[in-house]
């Protein structure tokens, strides 16, 4: 393993369903970029507890399966982002549980995620007590050395809510706000099992009048409608998510909320630590936008990388919302209007 130093740390935040998954693939193709695909979505706040923790405690936060994803897999509703379930190894949701790092992060980096998990675990458990941010920097550095990369880019969907905490943990980190045309993005959300589940869990919180699912008491759960309460069980009927009639405007409002949240966060950062990336601009001006992104994260826009990136992009889904009936498109556009106005007024767009 050659000596490599992590030179930059960048987080790509956004709504998800905005071309961000292909961006992770594009970044992973760059020889100097360590692409951490869905790292925050995998480990979440559990990997950032207050105070100091030992290497063993930190490793458990990375290893422990994510309960909400485990429930979806056991219920026959795996997300397309779950890479490990496509080529399963020694772990399974029905028996051992799938380690948080293994579900989407490690299979993005290697064809042997179980082997890499063992390798990382053997090192991390020996680390001394320190804060979560220091542990994460050490983990990112270990992975940079392992793969010979120098710039770390973490990208998770539905990630704007994590941005303030990440800024607090990594004050020198850079942030890219990635977004897509509102109606197209919201329509994609409406067809995705993860975002349909998010919508229903938000409905549960609204009906129970709680800020967090962790605040639900048994009494509040019993008071929920019969088509919502089972979603909190260890296993549920996937038809409750797939077949429920959820208005498109629900996803338009969610898109508006998330792009407003992301734009507001970006506006609080120093100019040198913030950037934006429009999916439509990425499609239209691939070389220009990726060259700008490469410069921002601190790597060279290699010609062979730009060529490979162009071949990864799919133009066929652009304008998908305009194929809706006119009334449905108009209603969806109206629900996206607040977010659209925010983006149009952002000087960095």
Coordinates of C-alpha atoms in Angstrom, one line a residue:
X1 CA 0.0 0.0 0.0
X2 CA 1.7 3.2 -1.1
X3 CA 1.7 6.3 1.1
X4 CA -1.2 8.6 0.0
X5 CA -2.4 11.8 1.8
X6 CA -6.1 12.9 1.7
X7 CA -5.9 16.4 0.2
X8 CA -9.6 17.4 0.1
X9 CA -13.0 16.4 1.4
X10 CA -16.2 17.2 -0.5
X11 CA -19.8 16.4 0.2
X12 CA -22.4 16.3 -2.6
X13 CA -25.8 17.1 -1.1
X14 CA -29.2 17.2 -2.7
X15 CA -32.6 15.8 -3.1
X16 CA -31.6 12.5 -4.7
X17 CA -33.2 11.3 -7.9
X18 CA -31.2 14.1 -9.5
X19 CA -28.5 12.2 -11.4
X20 CA -26.4 11.9 -8.2
X21 CA -26.0 8.2 -8.4
X22 CA -24.4 8.4 -11.9
X23 CA -22.2 11.2 -10.5
X24 CA -20.8 8.8 -7.9
X25 CA -20.0 6.4 -10.8
X26 CA -18.4 9.2 -12.7
X27 CA -16.3 10.3 -9.8
X28 CA -15.3 6.7 -9.0
X29 CA -13.8 6.4 -12.5
X30 CA -11.3 9.2 -11.7
X31 CA -8.0 7.7 -10.6
X32 CA -7.6 10.4 -7.9
X33 CA -11.1 10.4 -6.4
X34 CA -12.3 8.2 -3.6
X35 CA -16.0 8.1 -4.3
X36 CA -18.0 7.3 -1.1
X37 CA -21.3 6.3 -2.5
X38 CA -24.2 6.7 -0.1
X39 CA -21.9 6.8 3.0
X40 CA -24.1 9.1 5.0
X41 CA -27.3 7.3 3.9
X42 CA -25.7 4.1 5.1
X43 CA -24.3 5.1 8.5
X44 CA -26.3 8.2 9.3
X45 CA -26.2 10.0 12.7
X46 CA -25.3 6.8 14.5
X47 CA -21.7 7.2 13.3
X48 CA -21.5 10.7 14.8
X49 CA -22.2 10.4 18.5
X50 CA -21.2 13.1 21.0
X51 CA -18.0 12.6 22.9
X52 CA -15.1 10.3 22.3
X53 CA -15.4 6.7 21.3
X54 CA -12.9 3.8 20.9
X55 CA -12.0 2.2 17.6
X56 CA -14.2 -0.7 18.5
X57 CA -17.2 1.6 19.2
X58 CA -16.6 3.5 16.0
X59 CA -16.4 0.2 14.0
X60 CA -19.7 -1.0 15.4
X61 CA -21.3 2.3 14.3
X62 CA -20.1 1.5 10.7
X63 CA -20.8 -2.2 10.9
X64 CA -24.2 -2.3 12.6
X65 CA -27.0 -2.8 9.9
X66 CA -29.3 0.1 9.3
X67 CA -32.7 -1.0 10.7
X68 CA -34.8 0.9 8.1
X69 CA -33.0 -0.6 5.2
X70 CA -33.1 -4.1 6.8
X71 CA -36.9 -3.8 7.1
X72 CA -37.2 -2.9 3.5
X73 CA -35.1 -5.8 2.3
X74 CA -36.9 -8.3 4.6
X75 CA -40.2 -7.0 3.3
X76 CA -39.3 -7.5 -0.3
X77 CA -38.8 -3.8 -1.1
X78 CA -35.1 -3.4 -1.7
X79 CA -33.9 -0.2 -3.2
X80 CA -32.1 -0.1 -6.6
X81 CA -29.2 1.6 -4.7
X82 CA -28.6 -1.6 -2.6
X83 CA -25.5 -2.9 -4.4
X84 CA -24.7 -5.7 -2.0
X85 CA -28.1 -7.5 -2.5
X86 CA -27.3 -7.8 -6.2
X87 CA -24.2 -9.8 -5.6
X88 CA -24.7 -11.1 -2.1
X89 CA -21.8 -12.3 0.0
X90 CA -21.7 -13.8 3.5
X91 CA -24.2 -11.4 5.0
X92 CA -28.0 -11.4 4.6
X93 CA -30.8 -9.4 6.1
X94 CA -32.7 -12.5 7.1
X95 CA -29.9 -13.9 9.2
X96 CA -26.8 -11.9 10.0
X97 CA -28.0 -8.5 8.8
X98 CA -26.0 -6.6 6.2
X99 CA -23.3 -4.3 7.7
X100 CA -24.1 -0.6 7.0
X101 CA -20.8 -0.1 5.1
X102 CA -21.5 -3.2 2.9
X103 CA -24.9 -2.3 1.5
X104 CA -23.9 0.6 -0.8
X105 CA -20.5 1.9 0.1
X106 CA -18.0 -0.9 -0.3
X107 CA -19.5 -2.7 -3.3
X108 CA -19.1 0.7 -5.1
X109 CA -15.3 0.5 -4.5
X110 CA -14.5 -3.2 -4.9
X111 CA -15.8 -6.5 -6.2
X112 CA -14.9 -8.1 -2.9
X113 CA -16.8 -6.0 -0.3
X114 CA -16.6 -8.7 2.4
X115 CA -12.8 -8.8 2.1
X116 CA -12.5 -5.0 2.3
X117 CA -14.9 -5.0 5.3
X118 CA -12.6 -7.5 7.1
X119 CA -9.5 -5.4 6.2
X120 CA -11.0 -2.2 7.5
X121 CA -12.4 -3.8 10.6
X122 CA -9.0 -5.3 11.5
X123 CA -7.5 -1.8 11.4
X124 CA -10.3 0.4 12.9
X125 CA -10.9 -1.7 16.1
X126 CA -7.3 -0.9 17.1
X127 CA -7.7 2.8 16.9
X128 CA -7.5 5.0 20.1
X129 CA -10.3 6.9 21.7
X130 CA -11.2 10.2 19.9
X131 CA -14.1 12.1 18.5
X132 CA -16.2 10.8 15.6
X133 CA -14.9 13.4 13.1
X134 CA -11.3 12.4 13.8
X135 CA -12.3 8.7 13.3
X136 CA -13.9 9.5 10.0
X137 CA -10.9 11.4 8.8
X138 CA -8.8 8.4 9.7
X139 CA -11.2 6.1 7.9
X140 CA -11.2 8.3 4.8
X141 CA -7.4 8.4 4.9
X142 CA -7.2 4.7 5.2
X143 CA -9.4 4.2 2.2
X144 CA -7.4 6.8 0.2
X145 CA -4.2 4.8 1.0
X146 CA -5.9 1.5 0.1
X147 CA -7.1 2.7 -3.3
X148 CA -4.4 5.3 -4.1
X149 CA -6.8 8.2 -4.1
X150 CA -6.3 11.8 -2.8
X151 CA -9.6 13.6 -3.0
X152 CA -12.6 12.2 -1.0
X153 CA -16.1 12.9 -2.3
X154 CA -19.1 11.6 -0.3
X155 CA -22.5 11.6 -2.1
X156 CA -25.8 10.5 -0.7
X157 CA -29.3 11.0 -1.9
X158 CA -31.8 12.8 0.3
X159 CA -28.9 14.4 2.1
X160 CA -29.6 18.1 2.7
X161 CA -30.6 17.5 6.3
X162 CA -27.2 16.2 7.1
X163 CA -25.3 19.2 5.7
X164 CA -25.2 21.4 8.9
X165 CA -23.9 18.5 11.0
X166 CA -21.2 17.7 8.4
X167 CA -20.1 21.3 8.3
X168 CA -19.8 21.2 12.1
X169 CA -17.8 18.0 12.0
X170 CA -15.6 19.0 9.0
X171 CA -15.4 22.8 8.9
X172 CA -12.9 22.8 6.1
X173 CA -15.0 20.5 3.8
X174 CA -16.4 21.6 0.5
X175 CA -20.0 21.2 -0.5
X176 CA -21.7 20.8 -3.9
X177 CA -25.5 21.2 -4.1
X178 CA -26.7 19.0 -6.9
X179 CA -30.2 19.5 -8.3
X180 CA -32.5 18.5 -11.2
X181 CA -35.5 20.1 -12.9
X182 CA -38.3 20.0 -10.2
X183 CA -41.1 18.2 -12.0
X184 CA -38.7 15.6 -13.5
X185 CA -37.1 14.9 -10.1
X186 CA -40.4 14.8 -8.2
X187 CA -41.9 12.4 -10.8
X188 CA -38.8 10.1 -10.3
X189 CA -39.3 10.3 -6.5
X190 CA -43.0 9.2 -6.9
X191 CA -41.9 6.0 -8.7
X192 CA -39.0 5.1 -6.3
X193 CA -39.8 2.8 -3.3
X194 CA -37.4 4.7 -1.0
X195 CA -39.1 8.1 -1.6
X196 CA -42.6 6.6 -1.4
X197 CA -41.6 5.1 2.0
X198 CA -40.1 8.5 3.0
X199 CA -43.4 10.1 2.1
X200 CA -45.4 7.6 4.2
X201 CA -43.1 7.9 7.2
X202 CA -43.5 11.7 7.0
X203 CA -47.2 11.2 7.0
X204 CA -46.9 9.0 10.1
X205 CA -45.0 11.7 11.9
X206 CA -47.6 14.3 10.9
X207 CA -50.5 12.2 12.0
X208 CA -48.8 11.4 15.3
X209 CA -47.6 15.0 15.7
X210 CA -44.0 14.0 16.5
X211 CA -40.8 15.4 15.1
X212 CA -39.0 12.0 15.0
X213 CA -40.1 8.4 14.6
X214 CA -38.2 7.7 17.8
X215 CA -40.7 9.8 19.7
X216 CA -43.5 7.4 18.8
X217 CA -45.1 5.7 21.8
X218 CA -47.0 2.4 21.6
X219 CA -50.2 4.4 22.1
X220 CA -49.4 6.7 19.2
X221 CA -48.6 3.7 17.0
X222 CA -51.9 2.0 17.9
X223 CA -53.7 5.2 16.9
X224 CA -52.3 5.2 13.4
X225 CA -54.3 4.1 10.4
X226 CA -54.1 0.4 9.5
X227 CA -52.3 1.1 6.2
X228 CA -49.6 3.1 7.9
X229 CA -48.8 1.4 11.3
X230 CA -47.4 -1.8 9.7
X231 CA -44.6 0.2 8.0
X232 CA -43.0 0.4 11.5
X233 CA -42.9 -3.4 11.9
X234 CA -39.9 -5.6 11.2
X235 CA -41.6 -6.9 8.1
X236 CA -44.5 -5.4 6.2
X237 CA -46.5 -6.0 3.0
X238 CA -44.6 -4.1 0.2
X239 CA -48.0 -3.4 -1.4
X240 CA -48.5 -0.8 1.3
X241 CA -45.8 1.2 -0.3
X242 CA -46.0 0.2 -3.9
X243 CA -49.8 0.4 -4.4
X244 CA -50.7 3.4 -2.2
X245 CA -52.1 6.4 -4.1
X246 CA -49.8 9.2 -3.2
X247 CA -50.5 12.5 -5.0
X248 CA -47.7 13.8 -7.3
X249 CA -47.9 17.1 -5.6
X250 CA -46.7 15.5 -2.4
X251 CA -43.3 14.8 -4.1
X252 CA -43.3 18.2 -5.7
X253 CA -43.6 19.8 -2.3
X254 CA -40.9 17.5 -0.9
X255 CA -38.6 18.5 -3.8
X256 CA -39.2 22.2 -3.1
X257 CA -38.5 21.7 0.6
X258 CA -35.2 19.9 0.0
X259 CA -33.9 22.3 -2.7
X260 CA -34.8 25.3 -0.4
X261 CA -33.0 23.6 2.5
X262 CA -29.9 22.9 0.4
X263 CA -29.8 26.3 -1.2
X264 CA -30.1 28.0 2.2
X265 CA -27.3 25.9 3.6
X266 CA -25.0 26.7 0.7
X267 CA -25.7 30.4 1.0
X268 CA -24.2 30.3 4.5
X269 CA -20.8 28.9 3.3
X270 CA -17.7 30.9 2.2
X271 CA -17.6 31.1 -1.6
X272 CA -14.5 28.9 -1.8
X273 CA -16.3 26.0 0.0
X274 CA -19.5 25.9 -2.1
X275 CA -20.5 25.0 -5.6
X276 CA -23.6 23.9 -7.5
X277 CA -24.3 21.3 -10.1
X278 CA -27.4 21.1 -12.3
X279 CA -28.1 17.7 -13.8
X280 CA -29.4 19.4 -17.0
X281 CA -26.2 21.4 -17.3
X282 CA -24.2 18.2 -16.7
X283 CA -26.1 16.6 -19.7
X284 CA -25.7 19.6 -21.9
X285 CA -22.2 20.7 -21.1
X286 CA -20.6 17.6 -19.7
X287 CA -16.9 18.5 -20.2
X288 CA -17.4 22.0 -19.0
X289 CA -19.3 21.1 -15.8
X290 CA -17.0 18.2 -14.9
X291 CA -14.0 20.3 -15.5
X292 CA -15.4 22.9 -13.1
X293 CA -16.3 20.2 -10.6
X294 CA -12.8 18.6 -10.8
X295 CA -11.2 22.0 -10.2
X296 CA -13.5 22.5 -7.1
X297 CA -12.6 19.2 -5.5
X298 CA -8.9 19.5 -6.4
X299 CA -8.2 17.0 -9.2
X300 CA -7.3 17.2 -12.8
X301 CA -10.0 17.0 -15.5
X302 CA -8.3 14.1 -17.3
X303 CA -9.4 13.8 -21.0
X304 CA -10.0 10.0 -20.7
X305 CA -12.1 10.6 -17.6
X306 CA -14.3 13.2 -19.3
X307 CA -14.8 10.8 -22.2
X308 CA -15.8 7.9 -19.9
X309 CA -18.2 10.2 -18.0
X310 CA -20.0 11.2 -21.2
X311 CA -20.6 7.5 -21.9
X312 CA -22.2 7.0 -18.5
X313 CA -24.8 9.7 -18.8
X314 CA -28.4 8.8 -19.9
X315 CA -30.2 11.6 -21.7
X316 CA -33.5 9.6 -22.2
X317 CA -35.1 10.5 -18.9
X318 CA -34.9 14.3 -19.3
X319 CA -38.2 15.9 -19.7
X320 CA -40.1 12.9 -18.4
X321 CA -42.6 15.0 -16.5
X322 CA -43.8 16.7 -19.7
X323 CA -45.1 13.3 -20.9
X324 CA -47.7 13.5 -18.1
X325 CA -51.3 14.6 -19.0
X326 CA -51.4 18.4 -19.0
X327 CA -53.4 18.8 -15.8
X328 CA -51.1 16.5 -13.9
X329 CA -48.0 18.3 -15.2
X330 CA -49.5 21.7 -14.3
X331 CA -50.3 20.5 -10.7
X332 CA -46.9 19.0 -10.3
X333 CA -45.2 22.2 -11.6
X334 CA -47.2 24.3 -9.2
X335 CA -46.1 22.2 -6.2
X336 CA -42.5 22.6 -7.4
X337 CA -42.8 26.3 -7.9
X338 CA -41.4 27.4 -4.5
X339 CA -38.2 25.4 -5.1
X340 CA -37.9 26.5 -8.7
X341 CA -38.1 30.1 -7.6
X342 CA -35.4 29.5 -5.0
X343 CA -33.0 28.0 -7.5
X344 CA -33.7 30.7 -10.1
X345 CA -32.8 33.3 -7.5
X346 CA -29.5 31.6 -6.4
X347 CA -26.6 33.6 -7.8
X348 CA -24.3 30.6 -7.9
X349 CA -26.6 28.6 -10.3

